[in-house]
Amino acid sequence: MNKTKVVTAVCGSLIGASLWGSSVFADELHKVKSGETLWRISTKYDASVSEIKTWNKLDSNLIRVGQTLVVEKGSDAAPKSHSEKTETVSTTTYKVKSGDSLWAIATRYGLSVSELKALNGLTSNVIYSGQNLTLTGEASQTKPTSSDEKETSDEQKSEPKQETNDTYTVKSGDSLWGIATKYGMSVSHLKKLNDLSSNVIYSGQKLKVSGEVTSSPTQTSTNNNAVSNSGLIDAAKKHIGTPYQWGGTSPAGFDCSGFLQYVFAQEGVSIPRTVASIYADSRMDSVSGSNRQVGDLVFFETYKPGASHAGIYVGNNSFIHTGSTNGVEISSLSSNYWSQRYIGTKRLSH
């Protein structure tokens, strides 16, 4: 069969298929680009999120850059209307945990903050532990006609990645660490925004959660990165009685260095994971016993040569640490056990 006959045969088949009202087009594919989500792709191709997940055998909303997705099935597909249509997508929910933020949840499930808020009818970024959030929702989404696609694309480009409020009202059970985490900042930055000298907050208190920190002209501190000693000790004492757990790094259970790393993190300061590496950290300056201050780290040689245990000096010749017997506790440097194993004091200088 020559080329002319082949073309004639193919055209005849297509015309016949068209006359009988069926479609013979192949599946339409889309290559995922940076920043795209299943919801945005579904909007572009006038398909539902659940349809795209079914066609591509996806178990979640997570997609990756460069991934090729089927966005329209060609086999026995009825022609789509060019008029506006409304789709209802399947419900998937997430239960908010302590420390979660809208930004973190949206990122985890491939949504923007504004999309997540729209799905849940939220007017602010405030969420609470135990709250159920809809991720793909029973939300009705109006799909634009093909002539409106460019306008929709331009709106999406101008959409902010994360929305923030200027203030947050403290609720019962809140902590500075939880609020700071929710709004993507360190505890130290949050305290500076609100001129707080300790970690104590109260229900109903209004805190600034955005804006720049303004330096007081009378400020005399020479160390802009100095740890807030009072805040550090307050954060440490909250965990007195927490049990010892080998490898533990959370309030469920701490080991020695895990406790130190966690408490310093509440002040927005990162320190190494092990006692030996903390002791060797170049930011640590040695301090004599006579010049020891609250917030300094005291080191001990216990089960192996060199620094193998440490705690935070709290004053009155005492330190707070995680012991293998009593968990987080305050001990005396003068006790027979600790005085014989003490090897020095160090201070985080920068």
GROMACS .gro file of C-alpha atoms in nm:
model
  350
    1MET     CA    1   0.000   0.000   0.000
    2ASN     CA    2   0.148   0.336  -0.094
    3LYS     CA    3   0.156   0.647   0.128
    4THR     CA    4  -0.151   0.802  -0.035
    5LYS     CA    5  -0.361   0.497   0.044
    6VAL     CA    6  -0.233   0.482   0.404
    7VAL     CA    7  -0.324   0.846   0.467
    8THR     CA    8  -0.665   0.794   0.306
    9ALA     CA    9  -0.730   0.490   0.524
   10VAL     CA   10  -0.630   0.665   0.846
   11CYS     CA   11  -0.837   0.975   0.766
   12GLY     CA   12  -1.132   0.754   0.683
   13SER     CA   13  -1.101   0.580   1.018
   14LEU     CA   14  -1.086   0.909   1.206
   15ILE     CA   15  -1.387   1.048   1.020
   16GLY     CA   16  -1.580   0.728   1.087
   17ALA     CA   17  -1.496   0.738   1.454
   18SER     CA   18  -1.605   1.102   1.470
   19LEU     CA   19  -1.934   1.026   1.298
   20TRP     CA   20  -2.012   0.749   1.544
   21GLY     CA   21  -1.940   0.982   1.841
   22SER     CA   22  -1.640   0.795   1.983
   23SER     CA   23  -1.284   0.913   2.054
   24VAL     CA   24  -0.965   0.747   1.933
   25PHE     CA   25  -0.713   0.991   2.081
   26ALA     CA   26  -0.424   0.865   2.297
   27ASP     CA   27  -0.382   0.948   2.666
   28GLU     CA   28  -0.271   1.307   2.725
   29LEU     CA   29   0.046   1.332   2.936
   30HIS     CA   30   0.193   1.609   3.153
   31LYS     CA   31   0.549   1.638   3.286
   32VAL     CA   32   0.553   1.774   3.642
   33LYS     CA   33   0.733   2.108   3.687
   34SER     CA   34   0.877   2.265   4.000
   35GLY     CA   35   0.610   2.408   4.230
   36GLU     CA   36   0.320   2.217   4.075
   37THR     CA   37   0.062   2.021   4.277
   38LEU     CA   38  -0.198   1.765   4.177
   39TRP     CA   39  -0.469   2.023   4.240
   40ARG     CA   40  -0.311   2.278   4.005
   41ILE     CA   41  -0.250   2.017   3.736
   42SER     CA   42  -0.613   1.897   3.767
   43THR     CA   43  -0.731   2.256   3.724
   44LYS     CA   44  -0.521   2.302   3.412
   45TYR     CA   45  -0.650   1.986   3.242
   46ASP     CA   46  -1.011   2.003   3.366
   47ALA     CA   47  -0.979   1.676   3.555
   48SER     CA   48  -1.034   1.589   3.920
   49VAL     CA   49  -0.750   1.509   4.160
   50SER     CA   50  -0.903   1.167   4.225
   51GLU     CA   51  -0.914   1.092   3.850
   52ILE     CA   52  -0.546   1.179   3.803
   53LYS     CA   53  -0.455   0.967   4.107
   54THR     CA   54  -0.658   0.674   3.971
   55TRP     CA   55  -0.511   0.699   3.620
   56ASN     CA   56  -0.157   0.707   3.759
   57LYS     CA   57  -0.214   0.461   4.048
   58LEU     CA   58  -0.107   0.720   4.310
   59ASP     CA   59  -0.163   0.644   4.679
   60SER     CA   60  -0.108   1.003   4.794
   61ASN     CA   61  -0.095   1.361   4.663
   62LEU     CA   62   0.284   1.361   4.650
   63ILE     CA   63   0.438   1.411   4.306
   64ARG     CA   64   0.796   1.483   4.196
   65VAL     CA   65   0.954   1.715   3.942
   66GLY     CA   66   1.002   1.540   3.609
   67GLN     CA   67   0.732   1.278   3.677
   68THR     CA   68   0.507   1.206   3.376
   69LEU     CA   69   0.136   1.192   3.458
   70VAL     CA   70  -0.167   1.085   3.256
   71VAL     CA   71  -0.397   1.388   3.272
   72GLU     CA   72  -0.665   1.280   3.024
   73LYS     CA   73  -0.765   0.931   2.919
   74GLY     CA   74  -0.804   0.891   2.544
   75SER     CA   75  -0.993   0.561   2.537
   76ASP     CA   76  -1.373   0.596   2.523
   77ALA     CA   77  -1.347   0.948   2.664
   78ALA     CA   78  -1.655   1.162   2.609
   79PRO     CA   79  -1.585   1.515   2.477
   80LYS     CA   80  -1.552   1.768   2.758
   81SER     CA   81  -1.768   2.078   2.767
   82HIS     CA   82  -1.599   2.415   2.725
   83SER     CA   83  -1.839   2.571   2.974
   84GLU     CA   84  -1.755   2.607   3.340
   85LYS     CA   85  -1.795   2.292   3.548
   86THR     CA   86  -1.778   2.215   3.919
   87GLU     CA   87  -1.601   1.909   4.057
   88THR     CA   88  -1.612   1.748   4.398
   89VAL     CA   89  -1.290   1.575   4.500
   90SER     CA   90  -1.258   1.287   4.746
   91THR     CA   91  -1.211   1.366   5.113
   92THR     CA   92  -0.874   1.320   5.281
   93THR     CA   93  -0.808   1.462   5.626
   94TYR     CA   94  -0.510   1.530   5.851
   95LYS     CA   95  -0.520   1.559   6.231
   96VAL     CA   96  -0.309   1.851   6.354
   97LYS     CA   97  -0.031   1.763   6.599
   98SER     CA   98   0.150   1.984   6.849
   99GLY     CA   99   0.404   2.204   6.669
  100ASP     CA  100   0.236   2.173   6.327
  101SER     CA  101   0.190   2.479   6.104
  102LEU     CA  102  -0.025   2.539   5.797
  103TRP     CA  103   0.290   2.587   5.589
  104ALA     CA  104   0.439   2.252   5.699
  105ILE     CA  105   0.114   2.061   5.640
  106ALA     CA  106   0.055   2.226   5.301
  107THR     CA  107   0.412   2.149   5.190
  108ARG     CA  108   0.382   1.786   5.305
  109TYR     CA  109   0.070   1.728   5.096
  110GLY     CA  110   0.167   1.930   4.788
  111LEU     CA  111  -0.061   2.229   4.848
  112SER     CA  112  -0.011   2.601   4.895
  113VAL     CA  113  -0.113   2.759   5.227
  114SER     CA  114  -0.393   2.952   5.058
  115GLU     CA  115  -0.528   2.632   4.898
  116LEU     CA  116  -0.527   2.453   5.234
  117LYS     CA  117  -0.702   2.748   5.401
  118ALA     CA  118  -0.963   2.765   5.123
  119LEU     CA  119  -1.035   2.393   5.155
  120ASN     CA  120  -1.098   2.437   5.527
  121GLY     CA  121  -1.267   2.778   5.530
  122LEU     CA  122  -0.985   2.929   5.738
  123THR     CA  123  -0.943   3.307   5.759
  124SER     CA  124  -0.614   3.299   5.952
  125ASN     CA  125  -0.307   3.077   5.995
  126VAL     CA  126  -0.407   2.973   6.347
  127ILE     CA  127  -0.458   2.597   6.394
  128TYR     CA  128  -0.475   2.385   6.708
  129SER     CA  129  -0.368   2.037   6.816
  130GLY     CA  130  -0.636   1.776   6.740
  131GLN     CA  131  -0.799   1.984   6.465
  132ASN     CA  132  -0.896   1.787   6.152
  133LEU     CA  133  -0.798   1.955   5.825
  134THR     CA  134  -0.933   1.862   5.483
  135LEU     CA  135  -0.651   1.808   5.233
  136THR     CA  136  -0.840   1.744   4.910
  137GLY     CA  137  -1.178   1.819   5.055
  138GLU     CA  138  -1.542   1.813   4.967
  139ALA     CA  139  -1.476   2.162   4.839
  140SER     CA  140  -1.642   2.276   4.516
  141GLN     CA  141  -1.387   2.420   4.279
  142THR     CA  142  -1.504   2.623   3.976
  143LYS     CA  143  -1.296   2.528   3.675
  144PRO     CA  144  -1.230   2.800   3.412
  145THR     CA  145  -1.290   2.751   3.042
  146SER     CA  146  -0.984   2.708   2.823
  147SER     CA  147  -1.000   3.077   2.730
  148ASP     CA  148  -0.952   3.167   3.097
  149GLU     CA  149  -0.644   2.948   3.156
  150LYS     CA  150  -0.394   3.228   3.108
  151GLU     CA  151  -0.573   3.452   3.358
  152THR     CA  152  -0.579   3.169   3.614
  153SER     CA  153  -0.208   3.102   3.556
  154ASP     CA  154  -0.122   3.469   3.616
  155GLU     CA  155  -0.322   3.470   3.940
  156GLN     CA  156  -0.141   3.161   4.062
  157LYS     CA  157   0.197   3.315   3.987
  158SER     CA  158   0.115   3.617   4.200
  159GLU     CA  159  -0.014   3.403   4.488
  160PRO     CA  160   0.205   3.437   4.799
  161LYS     CA  161   0.377   3.120   4.913
  162GLN     CA  162   0.290   3.177   5.277
  163GLU     CA  163   0.047   3.415   5.441
  164THR     CA  164   0.107   3.551   5.790
  165ASN     CA  165  -0.083   3.749   6.050
  166ASP     CA  166   0.074   4.031   6.249
  167THR     CA  167  -0.035   3.905   6.592
  168TYR     CA  168  -0.127   3.583   6.769
  169THR     CA  169  -0.344   3.552   7.081
  170VAL     CA  170  -0.200   3.302   7.329
  171LYS     CA  171  -0.427   3.009   7.418
  172SER     CA  172  -0.420   2.778   7.718
  173GLY     CA  173  -0.142   2.521   7.675
  174ASP     CA  174   0.059   2.733   7.429
  175SER     CA  175   0.435   2.769   7.461
  176LEU     CA  176   0.681   3.009   7.297
  177TRP     CA  177   0.840   2.713   7.121
  178GLY     CA  178   0.506   2.595   6.975
  179ILE     CA  179   0.412   2.947   6.858
  180ALA     CA  180   0.758   3.013   6.712
  181THR     CA  181   0.750   2.680   6.524
  182LYS     CA  182   0.400   2.755   6.391
  183TYR     CA  183   0.517   3.083   6.239
  184GLY     CA  184   0.856   2.960   6.116
  185MET     CA  185   1.086   3.151   6.352
  186SER     CA  186   1.318   3.085   6.646
  187VAL     CA  187   1.213   3.135   7.007
  188SER     CA  188   1.478   3.406   7.041
  189HIS     CA  189   1.337   3.601   6.746
  190LEU     CA  190   0.983   3.574   6.883
  191LYS     CA  191   1.100   3.697   7.225
  192LYS     CA  192   1.286   3.990   7.070
  193LEU     CA  193   0.980   4.087   6.864
  194ASN     CA  194   0.779   4.108   7.186
  195ASP     CA  195   1.051   4.238   7.425
  196LEU     CA  196   1.021   3.925   7.642
  197SER     CA  197   1.294   3.851   7.895
  198SER     CA  198   1.166   3.501   7.982
  199ASN     CA  199   0.966   3.219   7.828
  200VAL     CA  200   0.662   3.288   8.049
  201ILE     CA  201   0.344   3.371   7.855
  202TYR     CA  202  -0.023   3.377   7.957
  203SER     CA  203  -0.358   3.295   7.798
  204GLY     CA  204  -0.505   3.595   7.614
  205GLN     CA  205  -0.167   3.763   7.564
  206LYS     CA  206  -0.116   3.910   7.215
  207LEU     CA  207   0.221   3.839   7.055
  208LYS     CA  208   0.373   3.987   6.740
  209VAL     CA  209   0.453   3.710   6.494
  210SER     CA  210   0.584   3.916   6.204
  211GLY     CA  211   0.795   4.225   6.146
  212GLU     CA  212   1.154   4.328   6.207
  213VAL     CA  213   1.327   4.342   6.543
  214THR     CA  214   1.421   4.698   6.628
  215SER     CA  215   1.738   4.739   6.831
  216SER     CA  216   1.721   4.969   7.129
  217PRO     CA  217   1.977   5.251   7.112
  218THR     CA  218   2.055   5.192   7.479
  219GLN     CA  219   2.129   4.824   7.429
  220THR     CA  220   2.472   4.744   7.572
  221SER     CA  221   2.504   4.377   7.484
  222THR     CA  222   2.820   4.302   7.286
  223ASN     CA  223   2.706   3.958   7.179
  224ASN     CA  224   2.409   3.960   6.942
  225ASN     CA  225   2.395   3.580   6.940
  226ALA     CA  226   2.419   3.531   7.315
  227VAL     CA  227   2.184   3.274   7.462
  228SER     CA  228   1.910   3.414   7.687
  229ASN     CA  229   2.030   3.251   8.010
  230SER     CA  230   1.707   3.302   8.203
  231GLY     CA  231   1.502   3.162   7.916
  232LEU     CA  232   1.742   2.869   7.878
  233ILE     CA  233   1.711   2.771   8.244
  234ASP     CA  234   1.332   2.814   8.240
  235ALA     CA  235   1.310   2.586   7.935
  236ALA     CA  236   1.537   2.327   8.102
  237LYS     CA  237   1.349   2.322   8.434
  238LYS     CA  238   1.020   2.250   8.256
  239HIS     CA  239   1.149   1.898   8.193
  240ILE     CA  240   1.260   1.803   8.545
  241GLY     CA  241   1.151   1.443   8.599
  242THR     CA  242   1.153   1.350   8.231
  243PRO     CA  243   1.294   0.994   8.220
  244TYR     CA  244   1.634   0.903   8.081
  245GLN     CA  245   1.623   0.732   7.742
  246TRP     CA  246   1.929   0.625   7.545
  247GLY     CA  247   1.929   0.825   7.219
  248GLY     CA  248   1.630   1.029   7.340
  249THR     CA  249   1.594   1.381   7.202
  250SER     CA  250   1.238   1.478   7.298
  251PRO     CA  251   1.025   1.538   7.610
  252ALA     CA  252   0.921   1.174   7.588
  253GLY     CA  253   1.273   1.085   7.705
  254PHE     CA  254   1.622   1.239   7.689
  255ASP     CA  255   1.976   1.120   7.701
  256CYS     CA  256   2.246   1.359   7.824
  257SER     CA  257   2.332   1.544   7.503
  258GLY     CA  258   1.981   1.505   7.360
  259PHE     CA  259   1.849   1.712   7.652
  260LEU     CA  260   2.110   1.986   7.598
  261GLN     CA  261   2.046   2.003   7.225
  262TYR     CA  262   1.668   2.021   7.274
  263VAL     CA  263   1.682   2.297   7.539
  264PHE     CA  264   1.925   2.513   7.340
  265ALA     CA  265   1.701   2.471   7.034
  266GLN     CA  266   1.417   2.634   7.229
  267GLU     CA  267   1.633   2.946   7.234
  268GLY     CA  268   1.700   2.919   6.862
  269VAL     CA  269   2.057   2.793   6.915
  270SER     CA  270   2.192   2.482   6.741
  271ILE     CA  271   2.458   2.275   6.918
  272PRO     CA  272   2.615   1.938   6.824
  273ARG     CA  273   2.450   1.608   6.914
  274THR     CA  274   2.716   1.445   7.136
  275VAL     CA  275   2.887   1.568   7.453
  276ALA     CA  276   3.233   1.522   7.302
  277SER     CA  277   3.145   1.728   6.994
  278ILE     CA  278   2.984   2.001   7.209
  279TYR     CA  279   3.299   2.018   7.422
  280ALA     CA  280   3.514   2.046   7.106
  281ASP     CA  281   3.287   2.303   6.936
  282SER     CA  282   3.489   2.610   6.831
  283ARG     CA  283   3.211   2.835   6.962
  284MET     CA  284   3.276   2.715   7.317
  285ASP     CA  285   3.515   2.922   7.532
  286SER     CA  286   3.666   2.774   7.848
  287VAL     CA  287   3.563   2.950   8.169
  288SER     CA  288   3.720   2.918   8.513
  289GLY     CA  289   3.511   2.797   8.804
  290SER     CA  290   3.531   3.140   8.967
  291ASN     CA  291   3.383   3.307   8.654
  292ARG     CA  292   3.112   3.050   8.595
  293GLN     CA  293   2.772   3.201   8.502
  294VAL     CA  294   2.414   3.074   8.478
  295GLY     CA  295   2.371   2.913   8.136
  296ASP     CA  296   2.731   2.789   8.107
  297LEU     CA  297   2.790   2.422   8.030
  298VAL     CA  298   2.972   2.205   8.284
  299PHE     CA  299   3.149   1.889   8.161
  300PHE     CA  300   3.241   1.562   8.326
  301GLU     CA  301   3.446   1.250   8.249
  302THR     CA  302   3.233   0.948   8.338
  303TYR     CA  303   3.224   0.616   8.151
  304LYS     CA  304   3.505   0.690   7.904
  305PRO     CA  305   3.809   0.922   7.878
  306GLY     CA  306   3.732   1.282   7.787
  307ALA     CA  307   3.405   1.473   7.807
  308SER     CA  308   3.122   1.216   7.825
  309HIS     CA  309   2.857   1.396   8.034
  310ALA     CA  310   2.742   1.758   8.062
  311GLY     CA  311   2.478   1.982   8.214
  312ILE     CA  312   2.371   2.347   8.230
  313TYR     CA  313   2.485   2.556   8.526
  314VAL     CA  314   2.186   2.701   8.714
  315GLY     CA  315   2.370   2.886   8.993
  316ASN     CA  316   2.441   2.801   9.357
  317ASN     CA  317   2.707   2.553   9.248
  318SER     CA  318   2.438   2.335   9.084
  319PHE     CA  319   2.359   2.217   8.734
  320ILE     CA  320   2.062   2.063   8.551
  321HIS     CA  321   2.118   1.752   8.341
  322THR     CA  322   1.977   1.412   8.247
  323GLY     CA  323   2.096   1.139   8.481
  324SER     CA  324   2.059   0.771   8.399
  325THR     CA  325   1.878   0.706   8.730
  326ASN     CA  326   1.643   0.999   8.789
  327GLY     CA  327   1.619   1.149   8.441
  328VAL     CA  328   1.624   1.530   8.422
  329GLU     CA  329   1.733   1.661   8.763
  330ILE     CA  330   1.938   1.929   8.937
  331SER     CA  331   2.261   1.809   9.101
  332SER     CA  332   2.537   1.972   9.305
  333LEU     CA  333   2.886   2.020   9.167
  334SER     CA  334   3.009   1.966   9.523
  335SER     CA  335   2.878   1.609   9.552
  336ASN     CA  336   3.144   1.339   9.584
  337TYR     CA  337   3.047   1.180   9.254
  338TRP     CA  338   3.038   1.492   9.033
  339SER     CA  339   3.324   1.683   9.197
  340GLN     CA  340   3.561   1.391   9.124
  341ARG     CA  341   3.456   1.375   8.758
  342TYR     CA  342   3.433   1.747   8.675
  343ILE     CA  343   3.672   1.851   8.393
  344GLY     CA  344   3.570   2.208   8.311
  345THR     CA  345   3.317   2.478   8.221
  346LYS     CA  346   3.254   2.626   7.877
  347ARG     CA  347   3.044   2.914   7.747
  348LEU     CA  348   2.885   2.952   7.404
  349SER     CA  349   3.048   3.269   7.275
  350HIS     CA  350   2.898   3.311   6.925
   0.00000   0.00000   0.00000
